[in-house]
JSON list of C-alpha atoms in Angstrom, two decimals:
[
{"chain": "A", "resi": 24, "resn": "UNK", "atom": "CA", "xyz": [-66.90, 81.46, -45.18]},
{"chain": "A", "resi": 25, "resn": "UNK", "atom": "CA", "xyz": [-64.51, 79.82, -42.72]},
{"chain": "A", "resi": 26, "resn": "UNK", "atom": "CA", "xyz": [-62.72, 76.67, -43.85]},
{"chain": "A", "resi": 27, "resn": "UNK", "atom": "CA", "xyz": [-63.43, 73.58, -41.71]},
{"chain": "A", "resi": 28, "resn": "UNK", "atom": "CA", "xyz": [-60.52, 72.17, -39.73]},
{"chain": "A", "resi": 29, "resn": "UNK", "atom": "CA", "xyz": [-59.34, 68.62, -40.19]},
{"chain": "A", "resi": 30, "resn": "UNK", "atom": "CA", "xyz": [-61.03, 67.59, -36.94]},
{"chain": "A", "resi": 31, "resn": "UNK", "atom": "CA", "xyz": [-64.30, 69.28, -37.92]},
{"chain": "A", "resi": 32, "resn": "UNK", "atom": "CA", "xyz": [-64.29, 67.37, -41.20]},
{"chain": "A", "resi": 33, "resn": "UNK", "atom": "CA", "xyz": [-63.58, 64.13, -39.33]},
{"chain": "A", "resi": 34, "resn": "UNK", "atom": "CA", "xyz": [-66.48, 64.88, -36.96]},
{"chain": "A", "resi": 35, "resn": "UNK", "atom": "CA", "xyz": [-68.79, 65.50, -39.94]},
{"chain": "A", "resi": 36, "resn": "UNK", "atom": "CA", "xyz": [-67.66, 62.25, -41.57]},
{"chain": "A", "resi": 37, "resn": "UNK", "atom": "CA", "xyz": [-68.15, 60.18, -38.41]},
{"chain": "A", "resi": 38, "resn": "UNK", "atom": "CA", "xyz": [-71.57, 61.56, -37.52]},
{"chain": "A", "resi": 39, "resn": "UNK", "atom": "CA", "xyz": [-73.35, 60.56, -40.72]},
{"chain": "A", "resi": 40, "resn": "UNK", "atom": "CA", "xyz": [-74.48, 57.28, -39.15]},
{"chain": "A", "resi": 41, "resn": "UNK", "atom": "CA", "xyz": [-73.07, 54.10, -37.69]},
{"chain": "A", "resi": 42, "resn": "UNK", "atom": "CA", "xyz": [-69.80, 53.41, -39.46]},
{"chain": "A", "resi": 43, "resn": "UNK", "atom": "CA", "xyz": [-68.21, 49.96, -39.55]},
{"chain": "A", "resi": 44, "resn": "UNK", "atom": "CA", "xyz": [-65.35, 50.83, -41.91]},
{"chain": "A", "resi": 45, "resn": "UNK", "atom": "CA", "xyz": [-63.48, 54.05, -42.52]},
{"chain": "A", "resi": 46, "resn": "UNK", "atom": "CA", "xyz": [-60.27, 54.49, -44.49]},
{"chain": "A", "resi": 47, "resn": "UNK", "atom": "CA", "xyz": [-57.47, 56.96, -44.97]},
{"chain": "A", "resi": 48, "resn": "UNK", "atom": "CA", "xyz": [-58.66, 57.27, -48.57]},
{"chain": "A", "resi": 49, "resn": "UNK", "atom": "CA", "xyz": [-62.15, 58.33, -47.42]},
{"chain": "A", "resi": 50, "resn": "UNK", "atom": "CA", "xyz": [-60.68, 60.87, -45.03]},
{"chain": "A", "resi": 51, "resn": "UNK", "atom": "CA", "xyz": [-58.26, 62.26, -47.62]},
{"chain": "A", "resi": 52, "resn": "UNK", "atom": "CA", "xyz": [-61.07, 62.60, -50.14]},
{"chain": "A", "resi": 53, "resn": "UNK", "atom": "CA", "xyz": [-63.26, 64.46, -47.60]},
{"chain": "A", "resi": 54, "resn": "UNK", "atom": "CA", "xyz": [-60.46, 66.85, -46.63]},
{"chain": "A", "resi": 55, "resn": "UNK", "atom": "CA", "xyz": [-58.76, 67.24, -49.99]},
{"chain": "A", "resi": 56, "resn": "UNK", "atom": "CA", "xyz": [-55.55, 66.08, -48.33]},
{"chain": "A", "resi": 57, "resn": "UNK", "atom": "CA", "xyz": [-53.11, 63.84, -50.16]},
{"chain": "A", "resi": 58, "resn": "UNK", "atom": "CA", "xyz": [-52.18, 60.50, -48.61]},
{"chain": "A", "resi": 59, "resn": "UNK", "atom": "CA", "xyz": [-48.58, 61.73, -48.36]},
{"chain": "A", "resi": 60, "resn": "UNK", "atom": "CA", "xyz": [-49.62, 64.74, -46.28]},
{"chain": "A", "resi": 61, "resn": "UNK", "atom": "CA", "xyz": [-51.84, 62.50, -44.17]},
{"chain": "A", "resi": 62, "resn": "UNK", "atom": "CA", "xyz": [-48.99, 60.12, -43.36]},
{"chain": "A", "resi": 63, "resn": "UNK", "atom": "CA", "xyz": [-46.60, 63.00, -42.71]},
{"chain": "A", "resi": 64, "resn": "UNK", "atom": "CA", "xyz": [-49.10, 64.29, -40.14]},
{"chain": "A", "resi": 65, "resn": "UNK", "atom": "CA", "xyz": [-50.52, 61.07, -38.65]},
{"chain": "A", "resi": 66, "resn": "UNK", "atom": "CA", "xyz": [-49.25, 57.52, -38.28]},
{"chain": "A", "resi": 67, "resn": "UNK", "atom": "CA", "xyz": [-52.68, 56.20, -39.29]},
{"chain": "A", "resi": 68, "resn": "UNK", "atom": "CA", "xyz": [-56.38, 56.54, -38.60]},
{"chain": "A", "resi": 69, "resn": "UNK", "atom": "CA", "xyz": [-55.99, 55.63, -34.93]},
{"chain": "A", "resi": 70, "resn": "UNK", "atom": "CA", "xyz": [-53.53, 58.50, -34.52]},
{"chain": "A", "resi": 71, "resn": "UNK", "atom": "CA", "xyz": [-55.98, 60.86, -36.26]},
{"chain": "A", "resi": 72, "resn": "UNK", "atom": "CA", "xyz": [-58.84, 59.72, -34.02]},
{"chain": "A", "resi": 73, "resn": "UNK", "atom": "CA", "xyz": [-56.69, 60.03, -30.92]},
{"chain": "A", "resi": 74, "resn": "UNK", "atom": "CA", "xyz": [-55.43, 63.51, -31.76]},
{"chain": "A", "resi": 75, "resn": "UNK", "atom": "CA", "xyz": [-58.97, 64.62, -32.57]},
{"chain": "A", "resi": 76, "resn": "UNK", "atom": "CA", "xyz": [-60.25, 63.53, -29.14]},
{"chain": "A", "resi": 77, "resn": "UNK", "atom": "CA", "xyz": [-57.19, 64.98, -27.41]},
{"chain": "A", "resi": 78, "resn": "UNK", "atom": "CA", "xyz": [-57.86, 68.33, -29.11]},
{"chain": "A", "resi": 79, "resn": "UNK", "atom": "CA", "xyz": [-61.48, 68.19, -27.92]},
{"chain": "A", "resi": 80, "resn": "UNK", "atom": "CA", "xyz": [-60.40, 67.47, -24.34]},
{"chain": "A", "resi": 81, "resn": "UNK", "atom": "CA", "xyz": [-57.92, 70.34, -24.35]},
{"chain": "A", "resi": 82, "resn": "UNK", "atom": "CA", "xyz": [-60.44, 72.76, -25.86]},
{"chain": "A", "resi": 83, "resn": "UNK", "atom": "CA", "xyz": [-63.09, 71.73, -23.36]},
{"chain": "A", "resi": 84, "resn": "UNK", "atom": "CA", "xyz": [-60.79, 72.18, -20.36]},
{"chain": "A", "resi": 85, "resn": "UNK", "atom": "CA", "xyz": [-59.66, 75.55, -21.72]},
{"chain": "A", "resi": 86, "resn": "UNK", "atom": "CA", "xyz": [-63.29, 76.71, -22.11]},
{"chain": "A", "resi": 87, "resn": "UNK", "atom": "CA", "xyz": [-64.42, 75.41, -18.71]},
{"chain": "A", "resi": 88, "resn": "UNK", "atom": "CA", "xyz": [-61.13, 75.81, -16.83]},
{"chain": "A", "resi": 89, "resn": "UNK", "atom": "CA", "xyz": [-62.48, 78.40, -14.41]},
{"chain": "A", "resi": 90, "resn": "UNK", "atom": "CA", "xyz": [-65.43, 76.24, -13.38]},
{"chain": "A", "resi": 91, "resn": "UNK", "atom": "CA", "xyz": [-65.79, 73.87, -10.47]},
{"chain": "A", "resi": 92, "resn": "UNK", "atom": "CA", "xyz": [-64.73, 70.33, -11.30]},
{"chain": "A", "resi": 93, "resn": "UNK", "atom": "CA", "xyz": [-68.30, 69.06, -11.17]},
{"chain": "A", "resi": 94, "resn": "UNK", "atom": "CA", "xyz": [-69.48, 71.65, -13.72]},
{"chain": "A", "resi": 95, "resn": "UNK", "atom": "CA", "xyz": [-66.50, 71.00, -15.98]},
{"chain": "A", "resi": 96, "resn": "UNK", "atom": "CA", "xyz": [-67.05, 67.22, -15.96]},
{"chain": "A", "resi": 97, "resn": "UNK", "atom": "CA", "xyz": [-70.83, 67.49, -16.36]},
{"chain": "A", "resi": 98, "resn": "UNK", "atom": "CA", "xyz": [-70.34, 69.73, -19.42]},
{"chain": "A", "resi": 99, "resn": "UNK", "atom": "CA", "xyz": [-67.77, 67.27, -20.78]},
{"chain": "A", "resi": 100, "resn": "UNK", "atom": "CA", "xyz": [-70.15, 64.34, -20.35]},
{"chain": "A", "resi": 101, "resn": "UNK", "atom": "CA", "xyz": [-72.96, 66.36, -21.92]},
{"chain": "A", "resi": 102, "resn": "UNK", "atom": "CA", "xyz": [-70.71, 67.10, -24.90]},
{"chain": "A", "resi": 103, "resn": "UNK", "atom": "CA", "xyz": [-69.95, 63.39, -25.33]},
{"chain": "A", "resi": 104, "resn": "UNK", "atom": "CA", "xyz": [-73.67, 62.61, -25.05]},
{"chain": "A", "resi": 105, "resn": "UNK", "atom": "CA", "xyz": [-74.54, 65.21, -27.65]},
{"chain": "A", "resi": 106, "resn": "UNK", "atom": "CA", "xyz": [-71.84, 63.85, -29.97]},
{"chain": "A", "resi": 107, "resn": "UNK", "atom": "CA", "xyz": [-72.43, 60.19, -29.11]},
{"chain": "A", "resi": 108, "resn": "UNK", "atom": "CA", "xyz": [-72.32, 59.01, -32.71]},
{"chain": "A", "resi": 109, "resn": "UNK", "atom": "CA", "xyz": [-68.86, 60.53, -33.23]},
{"chain": "A", "resi": 110, "resn": "UNK", "atom": "CA", "xyz": [-67.43, 58.95, -30.07]},
{"chain": "A", "resi": 111, "resn": "UNK", "atom": "CA", "xyz": [-69.20, 55.63, -30.59]},
{"chain": "A", "resi": 112, "resn": "UNK", "atom": "CA", "xyz": [-67.89, 55.36, -34.16]},
{"chain": "A", "resi": 113, "resn": "UNK", "atom": "CA", "xyz": [-64.31, 56.10, -33.07]},
{"chain": "A", "resi": 114, "resn": "UNK", "atom": "CA", "xyz": [-64.62, 53.57, -30.27]},
{"chain": "A", "resi": 115, "resn": "UNK", "atom": "CA", "xyz": [-65.95, 50.90, -32.61]},
{"chain": "A", "resi": 116, "resn": "UNK", "atom": "CA", "xyz": [-63.44, 51.61, -35.35]},
{"chain": "A", "resi": 117, "resn": "UNK", "atom": "CA", "xyz": [-60.47, 51.34, -32.97]},
{"chain": "A", "resi": 118, "resn": "UNK", "atom": "CA", "xyz": [-61.57, 48.81, -30.40]},
{"chain": "A", "resi": 119, "resn": "UNK", "atom": "CA", "xyz": [-60.34, 45.68, -32.13]},
{"chain": "A", "resi": 120, "resn": "UNK", "atom": "CA", "xyz": [-56.79, 46.70, -32.95]},
{"chain": "A", "resi": 121, "resn": "UNK", "atom": "CA", "xyz": [-55.74, 49.83, -31.14]},
{"chain": "A", "resi": 122, "resn": "UNK", "atom": "CA", "xyz": [-57.91, 50.24, -28.05]},
{"chain": "A", "resi": 123, "resn": "UNK", "atom": "CA", "xyz": [-54.99, 50.17, -25.62]},
{"chain": "A", "resi": 124, "resn": "UNK", "atom": "CA", "xyz": [-53.03, 52.79, -27.55]},
{"chain": "A", "resi": 125, "resn": "UNK", "atom": "CA", "xyz": [-55.89, 55.25, -27.97]},
{"chain": "A", "resi": 126, "resn": "UNK", "atom": "CA", "xyz": [-57.10, 54.77, -24.39]},
{"chain": "A", "resi": 127, "resn": "UNK", "atom": "CA", "xyz": [-53.58, 55.35, -23.02]},
{"chain": "A", "resi": 128, "resn": "UNK", "atom": "CA", "xyz": [-53.15, 58.52, -25.08]},
{"chain": "A", "resi": 129, "resn": "UNK", "atom": "CA", "xyz": [-56.57, 59.89, -24.16]},
{"chain": "A", "resi": 130, "resn": "UNK", "atom": "CA", "xyz": [-56.01, 58.95, -20.52]},
{"chain": "A", "resi": 131, "resn": "UNK", "atom": "CA", "xyz": [-52.70, 60.83, -20.53]},
{"chain": "A", "resi": 132, "resn": "UNK", "atom": "CA", "xyz": [-54.34, 63.95, -22.02]},
{"chain": "A", "resi": 133, "resn": "UNK", "atom": "CA", "xyz": [-57.27, 63.79, -19.61]},
{"chain": "A", "resi": 134, "resn": "UNK", "atom": "CA", "xyz": [-54.84, 63.30, -16.71]},
{"chain": "A", "resi": 135, "resn": "UNK", "atom": "CA", "xyz": [-52.74, 66.32, -17.75]},
{"chain": "A", "resi": 136, "resn": "UNK", "atom": "CA", "xyz": [-55.77, 68.57, -18.18]},
{"chain": "A", "resi": 137, "resn": "UNK", "atom": "CA", "xyz": [-57.28, 67.45, -14.85]},
{"chain": "A", "resi": 138, "resn": "UNK", "atom": "CA", "xyz": [-53.92, 68.02, -13.19]},
{"chain": "A", "resi": 139, "resn": "UNK", "atom": "CA", "xyz": [-53.86, 71.61, -14.46]},
{"chain": "A", "resi": 140, "resn": "UNK", "atom": "CA", "xyz": [-57.45, 72.04, -13.30]},
{"chain": "A", "resi": 141, "resn": "UNK", "atom": "CA", "xyz": [-56.81, 70.57, -9.84]},
{"chain": "A", "resi": 142, "resn": "UNK", "atom": "CA", "xyz": [-53.57, 72.46, -9.29]},
{"chain": "A", "resi": 143, "resn": "UNK", "atom": "CA", "xyz": [-53.20, 73.32, -5.58]},
{"chain": "A", "resi": 144, "resn": "UNK", "atom": "CA", "xyz": [-55.75, 70.68, -4.67]},
{"chain": "A", "resi": 145, "resn": "UNK", "atom": "CA", "xyz": [-55.40, 67.85, -2.16]},
{"chain": "A", "resi": 146, "resn": "UNK", "atom": "CA", "xyz": [-57.24, 65.42, -4.42]},
{"chain": "A", "resi": 147, "resn": "UNK", "atom": "CA", "xyz": [-55.67, 62.46, -6.18]},
{"chain": "A", "resi": 148, "resn": "UNK", "atom": "CA", "xyz": [-55.89, 63.22, -9.87]},
{"chain": "A", "resi": 149, "resn": "UNK", "atom": "CA", "xyz": [-54.90, 59.67, -10.83]},
{"chain": "A", "resi": 150, "resn": "UNK", "atom": "CA", "xyz": [-57.81, 58.19, -8.85]},
{"chain": "A", "resi": 151, "resn": "UNK", "atom": "CA", "xyz": [-60.31, 60.69, -10.29]},
{"chain": "A", "resi": 152, "resn": "UNK", "atom": "CA", "xyz": [-58.99, 60.21, -13.82]},
{"chain": "A", "resi": 153, "resn": "UNK", "atom": "CA", "xyz": [-59.12, 56.41, -13.73]},
{"chain": "A", "resi": 154, "resn": "UNK", "atom": "CA", "xyz": [-62.70, 56.33, -12.48]},
{"chain": "A", "resi": 155, "resn": "UNK", "atom": "CA", "xyz": [-63.81, 59.03, -14.91]},
{"chain": "A", "resi": 156, "resn": "UNK", "atom": "CA", "xyz": [-62.21, 57.36, -17.92]},
{"chain": "A", "resi": 157, "resn": "UNK", "atom": "CA", "xyz": [-63.62, 53.94, -16.96]},
{"chain": "A", "resi": 158, "resn": "UNK", "atom": "CA", "xyz": [-67.14, 55.37, -16.74]},
{"chain": "A", "resi": 159, "resn": "UNK", "atom": "CA", "xyz": [-66.83, 57.31, -20.01]},
{"chain": "A", "resi": 160, "resn": "UNK", "atom": "CA", "xyz": [-65.42, 54.29, -21.88]},
{"chain": "A", "resi": 161, "resn": "UNK", "atom": "CA", "xyz": [-68.16, 52.02, -20.53]},
{"chain": "A", "resi": 162, "resn": "UNK", "atom": "CA", "xyz": [-70.81, 54.59, -21.45]},
{"chain": "A", "resi": 163, "resn": "UNK", "atom": "CA", "xyz": [-69.49, 54.94, -25.02]},
{"chain": "A", "resi": 164, "resn": "UNK", "atom": "CA", "xyz": [-69.13, 51.15, -25.33]},
{"chain": "A", "resi": 165, "resn": "UNK", "atom": "CA", "xyz": [-72.87, 50.89, -24.64]},
{"chain": "A", "resi": 166, "resn": "UNK", "atom": "CA", "xyz": [-73.71, 53.50, -27.28]},
{"chain": "A", "resi": 167, "resn": "UNK", "atom": "CA", "xyz": [-74.22, 56.28, -24.70]},
{"chain": "A", "resi": 168, "resn": "UNK", "atom": "CA", "xyz": [-77.57, 54.69, -23.88]},
{"chain": "A", "resi": 169, "resn": "UNK", "atom": "CA", "xyz": [-77.57, 55.90, -20.28]},
{"chain": "A", "resi": 170, "resn": "UNK", "atom": "CA", "xyz": [-78.64, 59.48, -19.69]},
{"chain": "A", "resi": 171, "resn": "UNK", "atom": "CA", "xyz": [-75.77, 61.91, -19.07]},
{"chain": "A", "resi": 172, "resn": "UNK", "atom": "CA", "xyz": [-77.13, 62.63, -15.58]},
{"chain": "A", "resi": 173, "resn": "UNK", "atom": "CA", "xyz": [-76.84, 58.97, -14.64]},
{"chain": "A", "resi": 174, "resn": "UNK", "atom": "CA", "xyz": [-73.20, 58.86, -15.71]},
{"chain": "A", "resi": 175, "resn": "UNK", "atom": "CA", "xyz": [-72.51, 62.16, -13.99]},
{"chain": "A", "resi": 176, "resn": "UNK", "atom": "CA", "xyz": [-74.11, 60.94, -10.75]},
{"chain": "A", "resi": 177, "resn": "UNK", "atom": "CA", "xyz": [-71.76, 57.95, -10.76]},
{"chain": "A", "resi": 178, "resn": "UNK", "atom": "CA", "xyz": [-68.65, 60.13, -11.00]},
{"chain": "A", "resi": 179, "resn": "UNK", "atom": "CA", "xyz": [-69.78, 63.28, -9.15]},
{"chain": "A", "resi": 180, "resn": "UNK", "atom": "CA", "xyz": [-68.97, 61.89, -5.71]},
{"chain": "A", "resi": 181, "resn": "UNK", "atom": "CA", "xyz": [-65.26, 61.72, -6.52]},
{"chain": "A", "resi": 182, "resn": "UNK", "atom": "CA", "xyz": [-65.01, 65.28, -7.83]},
{"chain": "A", "resi": 183, "resn": "UNK", "atom": "CA", "xyz": [-63.59, 67.97, -5.57]},
{"chain": "A", "resi": 184, "resn": "UNK", "atom": "CA", "xyz": [-65.43, 71.24, -4.96]},
{"chain": "A", "resi": 185, "resn": "UNK", "atom": "CA", "xyz": [-63.51, 74.20, -6.30]},
{"chain": "A", "resi": 186, "resn": "UNK", "atom": "CA", "xyz": [-63.91, 77.79, -7.35]},
{"chain": "A", "resi": 187, "resn": "UNK", "atom": "CA", "xyz": [-67.17, 78.88, -8.96]},
{"chain": "A", "resi": 188, "resn": "UNK", "atom": "CA", "xyz": [-67.53, 79.72, -12.66]}
]
């Protein structure tokens, strides 16, 4: 049987229900990692959460990289909707102290991946990225209550048409 990755264990931990507190100790216990190894790898929980989401963004763009932008973004929104508890818990656990840091890091990763995707395009990646991130953050902040199609419809008009999957 395949061993779960650190991020898979984190996902499992943060999808058990609404979480109001989560600690390094809880994470280390779930992963079997010592606190020393944790702090040699991450600066804290916010760093772990951020790197987990960044890894998801990179994986998603790698898997859907040959698709049109609208298909790539719709699949990304659908993934967030399907994993709403994970994203909502991270958002709630970081929003008081570290929201700016995690949002800046995720924004930078999303920008880089969109830039790779829109290479040779006349579209403004910064404009697309800012609107997309604002809609995703607002959606997560409201517990992903809106249907994924509603969120997608709001952002679809800014997405360029590209090559087919």
